[in-house]
Short mmCIF file of C-alpha atoms in Angstrom, two decimals:
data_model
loop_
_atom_site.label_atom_id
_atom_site.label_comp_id
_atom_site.label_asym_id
_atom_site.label_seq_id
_atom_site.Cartn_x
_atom_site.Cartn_y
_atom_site.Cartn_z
CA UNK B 1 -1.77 -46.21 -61.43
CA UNK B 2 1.22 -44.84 -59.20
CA UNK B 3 2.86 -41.68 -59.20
CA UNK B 4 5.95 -42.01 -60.83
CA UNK B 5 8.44 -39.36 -59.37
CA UNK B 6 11.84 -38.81 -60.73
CA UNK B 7 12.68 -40.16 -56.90
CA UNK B 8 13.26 -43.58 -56.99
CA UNK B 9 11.61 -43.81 -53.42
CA UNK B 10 8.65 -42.14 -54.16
CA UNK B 11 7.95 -44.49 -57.70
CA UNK B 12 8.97 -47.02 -55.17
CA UNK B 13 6.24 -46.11 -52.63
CA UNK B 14 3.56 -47.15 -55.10
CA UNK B 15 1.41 -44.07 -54.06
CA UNK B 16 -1.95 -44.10 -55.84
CA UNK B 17 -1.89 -41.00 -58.43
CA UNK B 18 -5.86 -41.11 -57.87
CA UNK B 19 -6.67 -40.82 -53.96
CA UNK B 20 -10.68 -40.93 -53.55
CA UNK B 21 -10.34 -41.57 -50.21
CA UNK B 22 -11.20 -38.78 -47.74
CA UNK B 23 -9.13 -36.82 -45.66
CA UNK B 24 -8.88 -37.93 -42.18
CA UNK B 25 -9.25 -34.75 -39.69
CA UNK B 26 -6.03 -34.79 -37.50
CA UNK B 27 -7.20 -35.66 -33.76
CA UNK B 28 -6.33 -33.49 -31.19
CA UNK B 29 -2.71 -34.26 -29.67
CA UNK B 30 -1.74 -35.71 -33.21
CA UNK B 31 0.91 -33.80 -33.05
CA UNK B 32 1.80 -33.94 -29.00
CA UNK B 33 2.46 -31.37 -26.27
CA UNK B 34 4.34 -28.40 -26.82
CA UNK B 35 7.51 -27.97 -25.14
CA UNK B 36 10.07 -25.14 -24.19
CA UNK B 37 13.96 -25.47 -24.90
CA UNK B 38 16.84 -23.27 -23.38
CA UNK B 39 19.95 -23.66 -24.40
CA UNK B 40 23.27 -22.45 -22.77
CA UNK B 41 25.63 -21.70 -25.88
CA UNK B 42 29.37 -21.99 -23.87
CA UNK B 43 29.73 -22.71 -19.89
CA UNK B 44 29.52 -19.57 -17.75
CA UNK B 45 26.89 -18.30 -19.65
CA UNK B 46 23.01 -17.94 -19.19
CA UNK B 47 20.44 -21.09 -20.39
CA UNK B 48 18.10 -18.55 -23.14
CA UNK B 49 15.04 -19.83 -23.93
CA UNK B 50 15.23 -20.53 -27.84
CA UNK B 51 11.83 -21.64 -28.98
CA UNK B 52 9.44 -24.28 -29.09
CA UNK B 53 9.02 -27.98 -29.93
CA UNK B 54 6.45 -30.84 -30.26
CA UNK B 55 7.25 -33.84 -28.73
CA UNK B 56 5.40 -36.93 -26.89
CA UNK B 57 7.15 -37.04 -23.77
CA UNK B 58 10.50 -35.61 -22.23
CA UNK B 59 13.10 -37.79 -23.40
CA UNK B 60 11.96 -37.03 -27.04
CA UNK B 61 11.56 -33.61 -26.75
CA UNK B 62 15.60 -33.20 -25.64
CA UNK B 63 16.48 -35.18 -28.63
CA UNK B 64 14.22 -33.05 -30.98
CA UNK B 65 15.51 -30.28 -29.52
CA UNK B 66 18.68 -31.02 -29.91
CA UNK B 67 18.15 -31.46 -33.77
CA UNK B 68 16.30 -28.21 -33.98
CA UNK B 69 17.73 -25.96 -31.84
CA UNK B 70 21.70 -27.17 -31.94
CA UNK B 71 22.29 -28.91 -34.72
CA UNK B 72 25.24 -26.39 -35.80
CA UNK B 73 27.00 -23.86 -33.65
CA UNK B 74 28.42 -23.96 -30.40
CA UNK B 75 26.10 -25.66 -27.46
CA UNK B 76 27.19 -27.11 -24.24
CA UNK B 77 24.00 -27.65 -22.72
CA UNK B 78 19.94 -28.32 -23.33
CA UNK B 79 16.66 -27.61 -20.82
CA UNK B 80 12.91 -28.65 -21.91
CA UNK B 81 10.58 -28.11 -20.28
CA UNK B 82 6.17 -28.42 -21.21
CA UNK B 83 5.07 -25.24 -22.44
CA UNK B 84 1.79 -26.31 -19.42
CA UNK B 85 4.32 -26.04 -16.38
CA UNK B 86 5.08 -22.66 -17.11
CA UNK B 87 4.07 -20.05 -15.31
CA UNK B 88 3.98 -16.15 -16.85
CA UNK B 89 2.58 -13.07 -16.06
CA UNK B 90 -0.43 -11.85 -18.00
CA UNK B 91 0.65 -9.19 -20.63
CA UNK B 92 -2.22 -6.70 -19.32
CA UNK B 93 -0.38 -6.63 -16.09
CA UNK B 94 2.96 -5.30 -17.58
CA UNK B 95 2.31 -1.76 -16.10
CA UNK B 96 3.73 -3.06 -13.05
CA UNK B 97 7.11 -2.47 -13.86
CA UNK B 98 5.92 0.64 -15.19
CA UNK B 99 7.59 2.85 -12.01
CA UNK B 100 10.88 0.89 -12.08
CA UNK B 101 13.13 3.30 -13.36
CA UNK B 102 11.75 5.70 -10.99
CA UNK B 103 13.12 3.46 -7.79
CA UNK B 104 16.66 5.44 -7.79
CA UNK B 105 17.46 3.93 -4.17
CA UNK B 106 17.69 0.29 -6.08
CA UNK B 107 20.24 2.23 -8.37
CA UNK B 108 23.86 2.88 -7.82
CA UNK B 109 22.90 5.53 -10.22
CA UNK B 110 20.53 7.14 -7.44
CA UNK B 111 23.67 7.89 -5.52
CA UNK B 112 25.53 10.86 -5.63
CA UNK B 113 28.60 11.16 -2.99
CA UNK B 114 31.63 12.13 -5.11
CA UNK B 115 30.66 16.29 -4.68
CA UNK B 116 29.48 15.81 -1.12
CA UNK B 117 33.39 14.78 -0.63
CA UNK B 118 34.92 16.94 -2.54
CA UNK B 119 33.27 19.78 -0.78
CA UNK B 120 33.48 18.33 3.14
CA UNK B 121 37.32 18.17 2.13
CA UNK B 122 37.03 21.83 1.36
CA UNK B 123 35.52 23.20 4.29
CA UNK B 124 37.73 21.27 6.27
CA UNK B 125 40.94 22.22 4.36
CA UNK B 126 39.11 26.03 4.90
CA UNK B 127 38.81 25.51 8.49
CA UNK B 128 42.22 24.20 8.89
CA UNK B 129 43.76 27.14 7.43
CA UNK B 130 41.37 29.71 9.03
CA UNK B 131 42.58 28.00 12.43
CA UNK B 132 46.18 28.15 11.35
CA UNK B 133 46.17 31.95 10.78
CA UNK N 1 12.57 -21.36 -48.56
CA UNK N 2 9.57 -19.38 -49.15
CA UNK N 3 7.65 -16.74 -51.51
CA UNK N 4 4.84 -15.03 -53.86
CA UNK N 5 1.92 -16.18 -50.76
CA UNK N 6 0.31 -12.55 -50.87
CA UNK N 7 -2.10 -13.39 -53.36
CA UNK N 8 -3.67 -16.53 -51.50
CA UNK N 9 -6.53 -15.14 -49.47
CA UNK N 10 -9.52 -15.87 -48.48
CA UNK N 11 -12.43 -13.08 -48.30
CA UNK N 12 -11.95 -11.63 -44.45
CA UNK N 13 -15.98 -13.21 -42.50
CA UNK N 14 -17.82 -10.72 -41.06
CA UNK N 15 -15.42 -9.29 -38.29
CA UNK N 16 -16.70 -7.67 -34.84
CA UNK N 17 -15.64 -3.88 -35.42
CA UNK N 18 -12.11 -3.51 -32.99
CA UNK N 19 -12.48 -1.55 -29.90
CA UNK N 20 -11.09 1.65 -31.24
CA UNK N 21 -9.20 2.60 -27.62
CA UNK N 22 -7.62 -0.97 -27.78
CA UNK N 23 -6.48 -0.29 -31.79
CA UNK N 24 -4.98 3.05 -30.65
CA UNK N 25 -2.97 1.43 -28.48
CA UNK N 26 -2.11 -1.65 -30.93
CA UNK N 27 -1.25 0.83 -33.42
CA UNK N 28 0.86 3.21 -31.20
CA UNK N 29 2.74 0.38 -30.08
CA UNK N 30 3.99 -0.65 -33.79
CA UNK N 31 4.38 3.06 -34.33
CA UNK N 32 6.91 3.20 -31.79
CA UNK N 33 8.90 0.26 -33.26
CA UNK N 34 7.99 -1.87 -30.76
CA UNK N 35 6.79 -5.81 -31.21
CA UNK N 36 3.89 -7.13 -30.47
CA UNK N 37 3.59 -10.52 -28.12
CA UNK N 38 1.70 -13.47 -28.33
CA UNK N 39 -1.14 -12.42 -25.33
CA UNK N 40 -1.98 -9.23 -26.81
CA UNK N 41 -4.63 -7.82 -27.89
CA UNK N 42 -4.47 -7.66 -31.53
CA UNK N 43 -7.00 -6.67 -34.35
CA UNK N 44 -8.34 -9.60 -35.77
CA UNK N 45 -7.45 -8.61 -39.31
CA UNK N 46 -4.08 -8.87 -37.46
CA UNK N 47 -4.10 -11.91 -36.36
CA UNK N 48 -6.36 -13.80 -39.28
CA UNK N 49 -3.34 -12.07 -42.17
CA UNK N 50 -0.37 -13.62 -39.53
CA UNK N 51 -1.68 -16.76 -39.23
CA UNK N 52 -2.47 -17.68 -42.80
CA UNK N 53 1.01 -16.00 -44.00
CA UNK N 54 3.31 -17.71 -41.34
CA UNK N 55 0.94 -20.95 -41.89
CA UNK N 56 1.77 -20.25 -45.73
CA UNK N 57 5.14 -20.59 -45.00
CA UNK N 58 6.11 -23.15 -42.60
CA UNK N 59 4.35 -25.18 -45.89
CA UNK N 60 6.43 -24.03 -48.20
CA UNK N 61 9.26 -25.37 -46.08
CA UNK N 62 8.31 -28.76 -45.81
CA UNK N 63 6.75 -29.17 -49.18
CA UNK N 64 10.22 -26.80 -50.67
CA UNK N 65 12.24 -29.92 -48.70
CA UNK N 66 11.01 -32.36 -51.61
CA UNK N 67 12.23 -31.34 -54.90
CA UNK N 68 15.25 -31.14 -53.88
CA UNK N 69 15.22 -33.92 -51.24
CA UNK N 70 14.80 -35.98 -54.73
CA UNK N 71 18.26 -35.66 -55.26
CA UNK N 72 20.08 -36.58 -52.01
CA UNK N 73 20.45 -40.12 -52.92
CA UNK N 74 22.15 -39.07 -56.44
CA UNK N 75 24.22 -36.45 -55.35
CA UNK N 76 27.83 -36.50 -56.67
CA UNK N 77 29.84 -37.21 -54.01
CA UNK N 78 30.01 -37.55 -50.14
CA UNK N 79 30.37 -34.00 -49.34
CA UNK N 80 27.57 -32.86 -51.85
CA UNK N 81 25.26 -35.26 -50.10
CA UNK N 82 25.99 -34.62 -46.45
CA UNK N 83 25.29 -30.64 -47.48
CA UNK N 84 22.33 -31.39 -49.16
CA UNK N 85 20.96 -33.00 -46.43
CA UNK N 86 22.16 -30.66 -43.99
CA UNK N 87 19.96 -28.30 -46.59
CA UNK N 88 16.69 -30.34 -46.75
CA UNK N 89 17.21 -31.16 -42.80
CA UNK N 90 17.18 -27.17 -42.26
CA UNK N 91 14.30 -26.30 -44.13
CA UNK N 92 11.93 -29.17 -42.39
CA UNK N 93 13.54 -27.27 -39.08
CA UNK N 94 12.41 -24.08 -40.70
CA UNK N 95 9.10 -25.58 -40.84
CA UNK N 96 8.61 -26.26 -37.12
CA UNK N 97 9.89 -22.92 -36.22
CA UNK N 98 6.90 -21.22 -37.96
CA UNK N 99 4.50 -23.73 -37.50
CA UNK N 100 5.23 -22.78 -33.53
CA UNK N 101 5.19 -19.15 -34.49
CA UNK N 102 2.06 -19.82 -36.38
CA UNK N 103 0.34 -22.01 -33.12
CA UNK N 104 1.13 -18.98 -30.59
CA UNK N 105 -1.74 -17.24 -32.71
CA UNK N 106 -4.21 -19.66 -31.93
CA UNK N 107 -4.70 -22.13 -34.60
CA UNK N 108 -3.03 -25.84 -33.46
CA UNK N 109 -0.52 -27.63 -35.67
CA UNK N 110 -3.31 -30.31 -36.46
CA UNK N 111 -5.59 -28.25 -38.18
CA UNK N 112 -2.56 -26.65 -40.69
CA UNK N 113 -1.60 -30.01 -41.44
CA UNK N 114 -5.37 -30.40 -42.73
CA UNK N 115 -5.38 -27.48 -44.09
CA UNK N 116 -2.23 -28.39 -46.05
CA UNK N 117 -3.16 -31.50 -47.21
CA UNK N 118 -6.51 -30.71 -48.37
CA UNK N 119 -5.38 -27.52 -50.14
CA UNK N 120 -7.52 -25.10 -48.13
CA UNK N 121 -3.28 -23.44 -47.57
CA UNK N 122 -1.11 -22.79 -50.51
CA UNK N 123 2.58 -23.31 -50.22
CA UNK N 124 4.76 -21.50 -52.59
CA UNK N 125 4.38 -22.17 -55.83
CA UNK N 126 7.87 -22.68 -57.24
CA UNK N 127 7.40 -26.02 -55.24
CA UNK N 128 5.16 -27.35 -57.97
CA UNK N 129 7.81 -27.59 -60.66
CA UNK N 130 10.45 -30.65 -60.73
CA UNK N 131 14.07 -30.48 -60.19
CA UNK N 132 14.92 -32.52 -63.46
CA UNK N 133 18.78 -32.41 -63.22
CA UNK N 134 21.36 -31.87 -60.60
CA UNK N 135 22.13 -28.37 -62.05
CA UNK N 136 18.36 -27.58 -61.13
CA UNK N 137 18.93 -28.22 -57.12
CA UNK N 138 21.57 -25.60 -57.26
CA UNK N 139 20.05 -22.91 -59.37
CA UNK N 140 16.71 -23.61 -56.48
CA UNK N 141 19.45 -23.82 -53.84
CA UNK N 142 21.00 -20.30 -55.26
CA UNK N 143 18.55 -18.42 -56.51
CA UNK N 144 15.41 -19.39 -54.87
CA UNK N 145 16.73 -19.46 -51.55
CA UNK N 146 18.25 -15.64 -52.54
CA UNK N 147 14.80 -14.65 -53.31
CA UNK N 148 13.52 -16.41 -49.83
CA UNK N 149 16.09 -14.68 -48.05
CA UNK N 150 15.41 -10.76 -49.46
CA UNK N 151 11.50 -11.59 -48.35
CA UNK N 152 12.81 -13.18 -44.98
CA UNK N 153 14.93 -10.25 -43.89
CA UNK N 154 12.47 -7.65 -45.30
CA UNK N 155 10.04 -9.32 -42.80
CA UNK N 156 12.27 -10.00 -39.90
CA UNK N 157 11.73 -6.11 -39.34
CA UNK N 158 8.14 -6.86 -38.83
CA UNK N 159 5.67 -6.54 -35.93
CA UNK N 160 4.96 -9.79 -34.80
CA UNK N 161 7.27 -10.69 -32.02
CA UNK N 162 7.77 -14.53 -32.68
CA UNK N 163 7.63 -14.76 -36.29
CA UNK N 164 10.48 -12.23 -35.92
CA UNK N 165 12.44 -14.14 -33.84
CA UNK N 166 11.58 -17.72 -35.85
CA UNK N 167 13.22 -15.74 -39.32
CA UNK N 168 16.23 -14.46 -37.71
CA UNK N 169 16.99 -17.80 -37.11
CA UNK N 170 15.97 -19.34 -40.38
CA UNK N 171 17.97 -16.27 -41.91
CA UNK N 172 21.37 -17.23 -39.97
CA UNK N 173 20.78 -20.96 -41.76
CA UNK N 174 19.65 -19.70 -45.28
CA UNK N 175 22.82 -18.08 -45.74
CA UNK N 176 24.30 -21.17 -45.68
CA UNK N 177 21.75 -22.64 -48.14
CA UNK N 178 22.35 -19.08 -50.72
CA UNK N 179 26.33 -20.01 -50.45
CA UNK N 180 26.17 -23.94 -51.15
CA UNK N 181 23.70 -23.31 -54.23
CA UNK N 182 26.21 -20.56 -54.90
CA UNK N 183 29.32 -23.10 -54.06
CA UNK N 184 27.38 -25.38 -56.82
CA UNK N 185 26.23 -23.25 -59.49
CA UNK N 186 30.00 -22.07 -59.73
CA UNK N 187 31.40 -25.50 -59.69
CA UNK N 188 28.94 -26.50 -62.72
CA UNK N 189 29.73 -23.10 -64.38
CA UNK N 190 33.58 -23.41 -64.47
CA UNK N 191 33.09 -27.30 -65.46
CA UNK N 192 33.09 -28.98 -68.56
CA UNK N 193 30.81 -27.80 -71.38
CA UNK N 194 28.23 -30.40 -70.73
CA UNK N 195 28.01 -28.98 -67.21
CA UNK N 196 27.77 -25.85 -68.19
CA UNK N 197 24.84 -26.79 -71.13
CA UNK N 198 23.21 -28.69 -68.15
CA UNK N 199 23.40 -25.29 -65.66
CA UNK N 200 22.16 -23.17 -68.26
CA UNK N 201 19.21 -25.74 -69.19
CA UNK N 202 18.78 -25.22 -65.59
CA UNK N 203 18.50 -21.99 -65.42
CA UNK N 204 16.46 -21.31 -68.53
CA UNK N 205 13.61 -23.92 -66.82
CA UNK N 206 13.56 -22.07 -63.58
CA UNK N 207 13.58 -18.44 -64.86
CA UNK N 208 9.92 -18.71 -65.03
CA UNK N 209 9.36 -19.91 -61.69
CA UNK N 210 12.39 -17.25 -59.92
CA UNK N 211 10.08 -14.25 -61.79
CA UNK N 212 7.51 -15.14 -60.13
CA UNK N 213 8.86 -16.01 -56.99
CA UNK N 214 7.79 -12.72 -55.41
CA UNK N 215 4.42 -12.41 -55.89
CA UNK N 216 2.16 -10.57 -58.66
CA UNK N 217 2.87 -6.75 -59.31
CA UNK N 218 1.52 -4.70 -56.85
CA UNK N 219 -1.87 -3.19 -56.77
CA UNK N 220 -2.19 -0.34 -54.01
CA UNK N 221 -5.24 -1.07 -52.20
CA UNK N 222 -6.50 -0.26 -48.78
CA UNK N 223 -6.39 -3.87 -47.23
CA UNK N 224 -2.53 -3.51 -48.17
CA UNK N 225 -1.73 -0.32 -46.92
CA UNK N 226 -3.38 -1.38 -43.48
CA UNK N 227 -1.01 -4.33 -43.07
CA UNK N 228 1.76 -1.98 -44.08
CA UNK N 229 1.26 0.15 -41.38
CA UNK N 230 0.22 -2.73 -38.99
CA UNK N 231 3.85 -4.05 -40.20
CA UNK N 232 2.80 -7.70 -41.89
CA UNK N 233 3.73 -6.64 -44.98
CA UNK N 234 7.10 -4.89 -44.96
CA UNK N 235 7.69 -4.61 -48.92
CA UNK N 236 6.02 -4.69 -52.16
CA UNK N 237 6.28 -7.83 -54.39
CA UNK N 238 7.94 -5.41 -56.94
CA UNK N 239 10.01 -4.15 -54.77
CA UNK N 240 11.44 -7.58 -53.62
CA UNK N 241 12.02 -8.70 -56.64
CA UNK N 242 13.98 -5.34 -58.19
CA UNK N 243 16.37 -5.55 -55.01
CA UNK N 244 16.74 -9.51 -56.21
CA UNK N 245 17.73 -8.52 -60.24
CA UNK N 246 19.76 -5.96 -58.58
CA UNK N 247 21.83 -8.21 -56.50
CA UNK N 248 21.61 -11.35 -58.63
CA UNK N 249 21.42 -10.69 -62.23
CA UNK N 250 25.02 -9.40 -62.55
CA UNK N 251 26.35 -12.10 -60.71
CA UNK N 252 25.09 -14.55 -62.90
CA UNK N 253 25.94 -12.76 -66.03
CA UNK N 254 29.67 -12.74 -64.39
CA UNK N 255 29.32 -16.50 -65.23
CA UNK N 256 29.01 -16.19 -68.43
CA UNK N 257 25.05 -17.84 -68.48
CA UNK N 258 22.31 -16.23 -70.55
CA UNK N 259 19.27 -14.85 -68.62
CA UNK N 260 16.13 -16.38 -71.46
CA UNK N 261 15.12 -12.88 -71.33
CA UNK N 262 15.80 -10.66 -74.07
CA UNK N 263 14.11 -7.38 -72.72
CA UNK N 264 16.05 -7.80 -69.27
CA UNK N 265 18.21 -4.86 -68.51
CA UNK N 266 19.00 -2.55 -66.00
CA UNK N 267 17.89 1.02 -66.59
CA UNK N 268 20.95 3.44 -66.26
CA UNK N 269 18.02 6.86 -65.61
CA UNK N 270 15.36 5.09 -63.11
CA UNK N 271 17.91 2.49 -61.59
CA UNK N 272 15.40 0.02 -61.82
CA UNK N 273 15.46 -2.94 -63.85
CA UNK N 274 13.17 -3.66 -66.93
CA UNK N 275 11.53 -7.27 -68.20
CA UNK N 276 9.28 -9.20 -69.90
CA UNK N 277 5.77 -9.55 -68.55
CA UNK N 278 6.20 -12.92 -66.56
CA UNK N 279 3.53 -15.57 -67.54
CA UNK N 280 0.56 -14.59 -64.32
CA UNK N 281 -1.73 -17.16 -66.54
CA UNK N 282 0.90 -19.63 -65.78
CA UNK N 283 1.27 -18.27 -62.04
CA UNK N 284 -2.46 -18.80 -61.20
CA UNK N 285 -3.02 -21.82 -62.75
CA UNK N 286 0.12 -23.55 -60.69
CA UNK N 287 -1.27 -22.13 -57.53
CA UNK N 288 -4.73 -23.38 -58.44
CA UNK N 289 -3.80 -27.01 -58.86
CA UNK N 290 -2.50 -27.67 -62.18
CA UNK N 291 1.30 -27.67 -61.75
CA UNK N 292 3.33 -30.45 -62.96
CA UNK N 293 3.99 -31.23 -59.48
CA UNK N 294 1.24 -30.35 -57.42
CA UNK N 295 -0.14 -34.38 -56.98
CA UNK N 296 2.97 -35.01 -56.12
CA UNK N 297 3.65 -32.73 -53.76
CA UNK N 298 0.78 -33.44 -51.74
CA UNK N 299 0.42 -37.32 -52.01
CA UNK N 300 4.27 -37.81 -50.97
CA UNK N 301 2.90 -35.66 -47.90
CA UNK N 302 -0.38 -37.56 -47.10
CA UNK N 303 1.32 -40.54 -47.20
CA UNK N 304 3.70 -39.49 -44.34
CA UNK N 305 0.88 -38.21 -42.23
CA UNK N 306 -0.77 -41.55 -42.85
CA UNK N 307 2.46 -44.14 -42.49
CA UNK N 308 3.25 -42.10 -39.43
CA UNK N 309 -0.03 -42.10 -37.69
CA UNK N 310 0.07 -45.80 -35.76
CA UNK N 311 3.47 -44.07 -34.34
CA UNK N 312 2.38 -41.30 -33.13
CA UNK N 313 -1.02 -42.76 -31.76
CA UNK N 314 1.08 -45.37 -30.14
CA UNK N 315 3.30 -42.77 -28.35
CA UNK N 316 0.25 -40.42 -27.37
CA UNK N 317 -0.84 -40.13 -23.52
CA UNK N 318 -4.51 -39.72 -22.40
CA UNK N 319 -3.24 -37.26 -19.55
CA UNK N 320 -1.52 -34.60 -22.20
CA UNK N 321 -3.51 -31.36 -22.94
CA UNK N 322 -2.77 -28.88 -25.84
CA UNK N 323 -0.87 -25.98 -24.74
CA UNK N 324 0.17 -23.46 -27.40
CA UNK N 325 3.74 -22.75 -27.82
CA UNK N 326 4.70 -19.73 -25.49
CA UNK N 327 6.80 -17.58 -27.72
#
């Protein structure tokens, strides 16, 4: 006996309807290496990391990717890269940012001329008339 | 596509007690409304409820791609077909995004596939019931995919940084999916009579299944309040599925269809919409095994893990190590 689907391709398949057979554990790397995309979504702009993708080598992984992660919308461009040849920071160490908003001198923000100005152009307007009288 | 998973469980194994300084943190963290990242330290309650509910549903994508993948080579007309496979093409993509999401936890594609096809996972259970007629791939492409996307959204606000960022994704593309099955339902509605028998023969067959979509009623309990506040679960089942009457039952009386439910009606004084009891018998044995289509369902996908295996041993490399996805 076969299962008989109401799709014609499955009835086709001939797929017993009684499978005694045991399941065959998947073997490590069934389903390949894991891979990064980026994609840049018009010219001028930034490549963003997306997601992720399985794929057995690089020239696969572009075209999955390209199904995946731009199969509508606007794209101009694709990365991929293996999820093993990146480098990132362990989480624990995050703290080091931590004091970052406390560097004013690396902010324009940390910066404050516009009074300093104002009030050498008084003194000298000041001295100017106290010299004129 | 996705749904009613919070009742699959397994009994949580003896767990090593959490460092209580590290759950402080965990917990302050979510508390502040901020998202937690793949390296972190998480409770393992945490982690062990993620994985088997993301796991849950990247299956119900790719087994929710076959009943209505039956009907791509019988759809009516060129532009129906191209949509429909744009529709079954989406939620196999779906599928990868959470198996990834689902990986980044720490259990690898391979052993979910297992898991699927021995039935250790369940995938939602609407799955397990046929699409019989054309009519019944748009009320699924309609109405289950509205369902999907009110428990999508409600847990795109959750804690766990990728899943979040794999649904608003699958979000963006199920509102394509909600306005096609709308696109269709309409075009069968505002037909001829015999569409409009076979849309509300469609409809009647999958009111069942669209009840109980969202899950069994809710029963407060301590294991769900923890994942409430550890933001897993975002909203109750009942909850869900009064915001779905709310949005969907008026639109499809606007069509002039009959919902096969004479006690359904919206109360005016509580705002919240009354039923009949939805057949939980019928729920649990479905889930169990004994659906019309669970074989099915489950053969069609061993046999594609099988047929495909010579391929992808063939393209495999000794030199390639496992590396979970990164985000």
């Amino acid at each position: 006996m076969t299962i008989q689907s109401l799709d014609p391709r499955i009835t086709r398949a001939g797929i017993p309807s009684e499978d005694s057979r045991p399941l065959e554990p998947k073997e490590d790397l069934d389903q390949f290496e894991t891979w990064e995309v980026f994609h840049q979504q018009k010219r001028g702009d930034f490549s963003e990391h997306v997601g992720s993708l399985h794929a057995p080598n690089a020239e696969l992984a572009l075209v999955m990717a390209k199904e995946q992660y731009a199969r509508r919308f606007k794209c101009v461009g694709i990365w991929v890269v293996r999820t093993a040849d990146i480098l990132t920071l362990n989480t624990e160490d995050e703290d080091i940012f931590a004091t970052n908003a406390e560097k004013k001198y690396r902010d324009a923000g940390g910066y404050r001329v516009g009074n300093r100005v104002s009030a050498f152009k008084q003194q000298q307007a000041q001295a100017k008339s106290e010299g004129a009288a | 596509m996705y749904g009613n998973l919070s009742i699959v469980d397994t009994p949580a194994g003896q767990q090593a007690a959490d460092d209580p300084e590290l759950l402080a943190a965990f917990e302050a963290r979510i508390d502040r409304g901020e998202k937690i990242e793949p390296h972190d330290w998480m409770p393992a309650e945490y982690r062990r409820q993620l994985i088997r509910m993301i796991e849950q549903h990247a299956h119900s994508e790719i087994i929710g791609a076959l009943p209505e993948g039956t009907w791509i080579t019988r759809a009516p007309g060129f532009k129906r077909k191209m949509a429909l496979m744009a529709k079954v093409q989406d939620e196999v993509g779906h599928a990868q995004l959470l198996y990834s999401a689902a990986e980044t936890l720490g259990k690898p594609r391979e052993a979910m596939i297992d898991d699927l096809l021995s039935g250790k996972s369940k995938y939602s259970n609407v799955f397990n019931y046929p699409a019989l007629t054309w009519a019944d791939t748009a009320v699924i492409a309609w109405l289950i995919d509205a369902g999907a996307i009110i428990n999508q959204h409600t847990n795109a606000k959750g804690s766990y940084g990728p899943y979040c960022r794999a649904l608003a994704r699958i979000c963006i593309e199920e509102s394509f999916h909600l306005k096609y099955g709308y696109d269709n339902v309409v075009t069968l509605a505002t037909g001829t009579p015999t569409q409009r028998a076979m849309l509300q023969e469609a409809l009647n067959r999958w009111w069942g299944p669209i009840m109980h979509f969202h899950g069994p009623p809710d029963k407060v309990s301590q294991h769900t309040e923890k994942l409430v506040r550890w933001k897993v679960k975002m909203a109750t089942n009942d909850a869900m599925r009064q915001e779905f009457l709310d949005t969907y039952v008026p639109k499809i009386w606007e069509l002039g269809l009959t919902v096969p439910d004479p006690n359904l009606r919206k109360n005016e004084e509580t705002g919240e919409w009354e039923f009949s009891d939805p057949d939980w018998d019928e729920f649990k044995r479905v889930i169990n095994g004994d659906g019309p289509c669970n074989a099915e369902r489950l053969a069609v996908r061993r046999m594609a893990e099988e047929q495909g295996r010579w391929v992808r041993q063939a393209l495999r490399k000794p030199n390639h190590a496992y590396v979970a996805p990164l985000s």
